[in-house]
Coordinates of C-alpha atoms and ligand atoms in Angstrom, one line a residue:
M230 CA 5.4 -16.0 7.6
S231 CA 5.2 -14.0 10.8
S232 CA 2.8 -12.9 13.5
R233 CA 1.4 -9.4 14.0
M234 CA 3.6 -9.1 17.0
N235 CA 2.2 -6.8 19.7
L236 CA -0.4 -4.9 17.6
P237 CA -3.8 -4.6 19.3
L238 CA -6.9 -6.3 18.1
L239 CA -8.4 -4.6 15.0
A240 CA -5.1 -2.6 14.6
T241 CA -5.3 0.3 12.3
S242 CA -2.9 1.1 9.4
A243 CA -3.0 2.8 6.0
V244 CA -2.4 1.6 2.4
G245 CA 0.5 3.9 1.7
S246 CA 0.2 7.3 0.1
Y247 CA -1.1 10.5 1.6
P248 CA -1.7 13.8 -0.2
K249 CA 1.2 16.2 -0.6
P250 CA 1.0 19.6 1.0
A251 CA 0.8 22.6 -1.3
Y252 CA 4.4 23.6 -0.6
L253 CA 5.6 20.2 -1.7
L254 CA 3.5 20.2 -4.9
E255 CA 5.0 23.6 -5.7
A256 CA 8.5 22.4 -5.0
R257 CA 8.0 19.4 -7.2
R258 CA 6.9 21.6 -10.1
K259 CA 10.0 23.8 -9.5
A260 CA 12.3 20.8 -9.4
L261 CA 11.1 19.7 -12.8
R262 CA 12.0 23.1 -14.2
Q263 CA 15.3 22.9 -12.2
Q264 CA 14.4 26.0 -10.3
I265 CA 15.3 24.4 -7.0
S266 CA 18.0 21.8 -6.1
K267 CA 17.5 18.2 -5.3
Q268 CA 18.6 18.9 -1.7
E269 CA 15.9 21.6 -1.3
L270 CA 13.3 19.3 -2.6
T271 CA 14.4 16.4 -0.3
A272 CA 14.3 18.8 2.7
L273 CA 10.6 19.6 1.9
E274 CA 9.8 15.9 1.3
Q275 CA 11.3 15.2 4.8
R276 CA 9.2 18.0 6.3
A277 CA 6.0 16.6 4.8
T278 CA 7.0 13.1 6.0
R279 CA 7.5 14.4 9.5
E280 CA 4.1 16.1 9.4
W281 CA 2.3 12.9 8.3
I282 CA 4.0 10.8 11.0
Q283 CA 2.9 13.4 13.6
I284 CA -0.7 13.4 12.2
Q285 CA -0.9 9.6 12.3
E286 CA 0.5 9.5 15.9
D287 CA -2.0 12.2 17.0
I288 CA -4.9 10.3 15.4
G289 CA -3.7 7.1 16.9
L290 CA -2.9 4.7 14.1
D291 CA -1.1 1.6 15.2
L292 CA 1.0 0.8 12.2
L293 CA 2.2 3.9 10.3
V294 CA 3.3 4.6 6.7
D295 CA 5.7 7.2 5.5
G296 CA 3.0 8.7 3.2
E297 CA 5.2 8.4 0.1
Q298 CA 5.8 12.2 -0.1
Y299 CA 8.9 11.6 -2.2
R300 CA 7.1 9.3 -4.8
G301 CA 5.1 10.2 -7.8
D302 CA 3.5 7.2 -9.5
M303 CA 4.0 3.9 -7.6
V304 CA 5.5 2.0 -10.6
A305 CA 7.4 4.9 -12.2
Y306 CA 9.1 5.6 -8.9
F307 CA 10.7 2.1 -8.8
A308 CA 11.4 2.1 -12.5
D309 CA 13.2 5.4 -12.1
E310 CA 15.4 4.1 -9.3
M311 CA 16.2 0.8 -11.0
E312 CA 18.3 -0.4 -13.9
G313 CA 16.8 -1.4 -17.2
F314 CA 14.0 1.1 -17.5
A315 CA 13.3 4.2 -19.6
I316 CA 10.2 6.3 -19.2
A317 CA 7.8 6.6 -22.2
G318 CA 5.4 9.5 -22.4
L319 CA 2.2 9.8 -20.4
V320 CA -0.3 7.0 -20.8
R321 CA -3.9 7.3 -20.0
S322 CA -5.2 5.2 -17.2
Y323 CA -8.6 5.3 -15.5
G324 CA -10.7 8.3 -16.7
N325 CA -8.7 11.4 -17.3
R326 CA -5.7 10.4 -15.2
Y327 CA -2.4 10.1 -16.9
Y328 CA 0.7 8.4 -15.7
P329 CA 4.2 8.0 -17.0
K330 CA 4.6 4.4 -18.3
P331 CA 8.0 2.8 -18.0
V332 CA 9.6 0.9 -20.8
V333 CA 11.9 -2.1 -20.1
V334 CA 14.9 -1.6 -22.3
G335 CA 17.5 -3.8 -20.7
P336 CA 18.1 -6.2 -17.8
V337 CA 16.2 -5.0 -14.8
G338 CA 17.7 -4.8 -11.3
R339 CA 18.6 -2.6 -8.4
R340 CA 21.5 -0.1 -8.6
H341 CA 21.2 0.5 -4.9
P342 CA 18.5 0.2 -2.2
V343 CA 15.5 2.2 -3.3
T344 CA 13.3 2.8 -0.2
V345 CA 15.6 2.0 2.7
E346 CA 16.8 5.5 3.6
W347 CA 13.2 6.8 3.6
F348 CA 12.1 3.9 5.7
K349 CA 14.9 4.6 8.2
F350 CA 14.1 8.3 8.2
A351 CA 10.3 7.8 8.9
Q352 CA 11.0 5.1 11.5
S353 CA 13.4 7.5 13.3
L354 CA 10.5 9.9 13.9
T355 CA 8.3 7.6 15.9
K356 CA 8.3 4.7 18.4
R357 CA 5.3 3.1 16.6
P358 CA 6.2 0.7 13.8
V359 CA 6.4 2.0 10.2
K360 CA 5.7 -0.3 7.3
G361 CA 8.2 -0.8 4.5
M362 CA 6.4 -0.2 1.2
L363 CA 7.2 -1.8 -2.1
T364 CA 5.4 -2.2 -5.4
G365 CA 5.2 -5.9 -6.4
P366 CA 6.9 -7.4 -9.5
Y367 CA 3.7 -8.4 -11.2
T368 CA 2.3 -4.9 -11.1
I369 CA 5.6 -3.3 -12.2
A370 CA 5.6 -5.6 -15.2
E371 CA 1.9 -5.1 -15.9
W372 CA 2.2 -1.3 -15.9
S373 CA 5.3 -1.2 -18.1
F374 CA 6.1 -1.9 -21.7
N375 CA 8.5 -4.8 -22.2
E376 CA 10.9 -4.3 -25.0
H377 CA 13.7 -6.4 -23.7
Y378 CA 12.7 -9.8 -22.3
P379 CA 11.5 -12.5 -24.7
T380 CA 8.7 -13.4 -22.3
R381 CA 6.6 -11.6 -19.6
R382 CA 7.5 -14.5 -17.3
E383 CA 11.2 -13.7 -17.4
L384 CA 10.6 -10.0 -16.7
V385 CA 8.3 -10.7 -13.8
L386 CA 10.7 -13.2 -12.2
E387 CA 13.7 -10.9 -12.6
L388 CA 11.7 -8.1 -11.0
A389 CA 10.7 -10.4 -8.2
R390 CA 14.4 -11.0 -7.4
A391 CA 15.1 -7.3 -7.3
V392 CA 12.0 -6.5 -5.2
G393 CA 13.0 -9.4 -2.9
E394 CA 16.5 -7.9 -2.4
E395 CA 14.8 -4.6 -1.5
A396 CA 12.5 -6.4 1.0
R397 CA 15.5 -8.1 2.7
D398 CA 17.3 -4.8 2.9
L399 CA 14.3 -3.2 4.6
E400 CA 14.2 -6.0 7.1
K401 CA 17.9 -5.6 7.8
A402 CA 17.2 -1.9 8.4
G403 CA 14.6 -2.8 11.0
A404 CA 11.3 -3.1 9.2
R405 CA 9.1 -5.6 11.0
Y406 CA 6.2 -5.0 8.6
I407 CA 6.7 -5.0 4.9
Q408 CA 3.9 -4.4 2.3
I409 CA 4.3 -5.5 -1.3
D410 CA 1.5 -3.9 -3.4
E411 CA 0.0 -5.9 -6.2
P412 CA -2.9 -3.7 -7.4
A413 CA -2.7 -5.3 -10.8
I414 CA -2.8 -8.9 -9.7
H415 CA -6.3 -9.5 -11.1
T416 CA -5.6 -8.1 -14.5
R417 CA -5.3 -11.5 -16.3
P418 CA -6.8 -14.0 -13.9
D419 CA -6.9 -16.8 -16.4
E420 CA -3.7 -16.1 -18.3
D421 CA -0.9 -15.8 -15.7
F422 CA -2.2 -15.5 -12.2
E423 CA 0.1 -18.4 -11.2
L424 CA 3.0 -16.2 -12.3
A425 CA 2.0 -13.6 -9.8
L426 CA 1.9 -16.2 -7.0
E427 CA 5.3 -17.6 -8.1
A428 CA 6.8 -14.0 -8.1
M429 CA 5.6 -13.3 -4.6
E430 CA 7.2 -16.5 -3.3
I431 CA 10.5 -15.1 -4.5
V432 CA 9.9 -11.7 -3.0
T433 CA 9.1 -12.9 0.5
D434 CA 11.3 -15.9 0.6
G435 CA 13.3 -16.0 3.9
L436 CA 11.7 -12.9 5.4
S437 CA 10.8 -12.9 9.0
A438 CA 8.8 -9.6 8.8
Y439 CA 5.0 -9.6 8.8
T440 CA 4.1 -9.2 5.1
V441 CA 1.1 -7.5 3.5
S442 CA -0.1 -7.2 0.0
H443 CA -2.5 -4.5 -1.0
I444 CA -4.8 -5.5 -3.9
C445 CA -6.8 -2.7 -5.5
Y446 CA -10.3 -2.3 -6.8
G447 CA -11.1 -4.9 -9.5
D448 CA -12.4 -8.3 -9.9
V449 CA -11.3 -9.9 -6.7
P450 CA -14.0 -12.6 -6.9
R451 CA -12.3 -13.9 -10.1
I452 CA -9.1 -14.7 -8.2
Y453 CA -10.7 -15.9 -4.9
P454 CA -9.9 -18.3 -3.2
R455 CA -6.7 -18.8 -5.4
V456 CA -5.4 -15.5 -4.1
L457 CA -5.1 -17.0 -0.6
K458 CA -2.0 -18.8 -1.9
L459 CA -0.2 -15.4 -2.2
A460 CA 3.0 -15.7 -0.1
V461 CA 2.1 -12.9 2.4
D462 CA 0.5 -12.9 5.9
Q463 CA -2.2 -10.3 5.1
L464 CA -4.2 -9.3 2.1
D465 CA -5.3 -5.7 2.2
L466 CA -8.5 -5.2 0.3
A467 CA -11.0 -2.4 -0.6
L468 CA -14.3 -3.3 0.9
K469 CA -16.0 0.0 1.6
N470 CA -16.2 1.1 -2.0
E471 CA -18.5 -1.8 -2.9
H472 CA -20.4 -1.7 0.3
F473 CA -18.7 -4.8 1.7
A474 CA -20.0 -7.0 -1.2
L475 CA -16.7 -8.9 -1.1
L476 CA -17.8 -10.5 2.1
E477 CA -20.2 -12.7 0.1
T478 CA -17.2 -14.0 -1.8
F479 CA -15.4 -14.8 1.4
K480 CA -18.3 -16.8 2.7
Q481 CA -17.7 -19.3 -0.2
A482 CA -14.3 -20.3 1.0
R483 CA -12.8 -19.5 4.4
F484 CA -10.5 -16.5 4.5
T485 CA -7.3 -18.2 5.7
K486 CA -5.0 -15.2 6.0
D487 CA -5.2 -11.9 7.9
I488 CA -7.2 -9.3 6.1
G489 CA -6.7 -5.5 6.0
V490 CA -10.3 -4.4 5.7
G491 CA -10.8 -1.1 3.7
V492 CA -13.4 0.8 5.8
V493 CA -13.2 4.3 4.2
D494 CA -13.6 5.1 0.5
A495 CA -10.4 6.4 -1.0
H496 CA -12.2 8.0 -3.9
S497 CA -15.0 9.9 -2.3
H498 CA -14.7 13.4 -0.7
R499 CA -17.3 12.5 1.9
V500 CA -15.8 11.7 5.3
E501 CA -17.3 8.6 6.8
S502 CA -18.8 8.7 10.3
V503 CA -17.3 6.7 13.2
E504 CA -20.5 4.6 13.4
E505 CA -20.3 3.9 9.6
V506 CA -16.8 2.6 10.1
A507 CA -17.8 0.5 13.1
E508 CA -20.7 -1.0 11.1
G509 CA -18.3 -2.0 8.4
I510 CA -16.0 -3.8 10.8
R511 CA -19.0 -5.5 12.5
K512 CA -20.1 -6.8 9.1
T513 CA -16.6 -8.2 8.5
L514 CA -16.6 -9.9 11.9
Q515 CA -19.6 -11.9 10.8
V516 CA -17.4 -13.6 8.2
I517 CA -13.8 -13.3 9.5
P518 CA -12.6 -13.6 13.1
A519 CA -11.3 -10.5 14.9
E520 CA -7.9 -12.0 15.3
Q521 CA -7.4 -12.0 11.5
I522 CA -8.6 -8.4 11.0
M523 CA -6.7 -5.2 10.6
V524 CA -8.4 -1.9 9.6
S525 CA -7.3 0.4 6.8
P526 CA -8.6 2.8 4.1
D527 CA -9.6 1.2 0.8
C528 CA -6.6 2.4 -1.0
G529 CA -3.8 5.1 -0.9
L530 CA -5.2 8.5 -0.1
K531 CA -3.0 10.7 -2.2
T532 CA -5.9 12.0 -4.4
R533 CA -7.8 13.2 -1.3
A534 CA -7.5 16.6 0.2
I535 CA -5.5 16.8 3.5
D536 CA -8.5 17.6 5.6
E537 CA -10.5 14.7 4.0
T538 CA -7.6 12.4 4.7
V539 CA -7.3 13.4 8.3
G540 CA -11.1 13.1 8.8
K541 CA -11.2 9.6 7.2
L542 CA -8.2 8.4 9.3
R543 CA -9.8 9.7 12.5
A544 CA -13.1 8.0 11.7
M545 CA -11.3 4.8 10.9
V546 CA -9.3 4.8 14.2
D547 CA -12.3 5.8 16.3
G548 CA -14.6 3.3 14.6
A549 CA -12.0 0.5 15.2
K550 CA -11.9 1.6 18.9
V551 CA -15.7 1.4 19.2
V552 CA -15.7 -2.2 18.0
R553 CA -12.6 -3.2 19.9
N554 CA -14.4 -2.0 23.1
E555 CA -17.5 -4.0 22.2
L556 CA -15.3 -7.1 21.7
T557 CA -13.2 -6.8 24.8
G558 CA -15.8 -5.1 27.1
T559 CA -13.3 -2.5 28.2
R560 CA -13.8 1.2 28.1
E561 CA -11.0 3.2 26.8
P562 CA -11.3 6.9 25.9
T563 CA -12.3 7.5 22.3
R564 CA -9.3 9.8 21.8
A565 CA -6.0 8.7 23.3
Ligands
LIG628 ZN1 -5.4 0.5 -4.1

């Protein structure tokens, strides 16, 4: 467990993914057909990462992400890079979206560090802190078929050891903020929620970095307040999408961790206004003290257009500034 270090009050960050520019989408299609080399694709992924770091600096986010320009699906990416997985065909998830579902066919584990080189690259581009970004063991297991381990529990705990090694490698590489996403944590709230808690204990054991877990849309009230036992410093949650209804849940038992408050909708095209963001933060302040609050979008923004993403991030940063000024009584320019 760790402090937020020198981040400002109501510090702003993002959940992880940003949309890929057209040249990168085109390059990824060509790479699948082996029309361009791995090196050429990597160079374009680096270019897109550089652009997103610059955009975040220009807008003024406090804690940056690399934008995941080199990742496709958040689970398949790790499955691809780790031992023990094969990829089944495309599986239908929400609506008409399809994703490649991994199959566990042998003992799972890391062949090599998965995200460390990308973290180091992104961090080398900026003086602001960049978050290390991992997918949590419970979610990897939940979104895969298990054809190897006799029980789900064994699979989840073995994945937890692997993700924990990755987290420690990120910390060694200089990451002071590490996010371990568990968007699927509320899938079986009565069956094995305790297992998700146990797995996160293994992942963050011994870390001194500030840790975050992003939990997606879904039945958060079903796992509250139990989810406050998750072994991370901050829970990052989507509040905007349901008009801050979750605050009613948080009134029932004190929110004892830091919270990453989602203040812009990741699924709508509409760009929120600065005042709308500020109002969302003010609502949250009625339930949770400012010292525990960080500000972020509801979810990853990879399905948004680039201009929508930039607009939403800008509204988020400026809205946080408005409320920060109200709290501290200082006047800083709206745009740094
Ligand atoms: Zn999400």
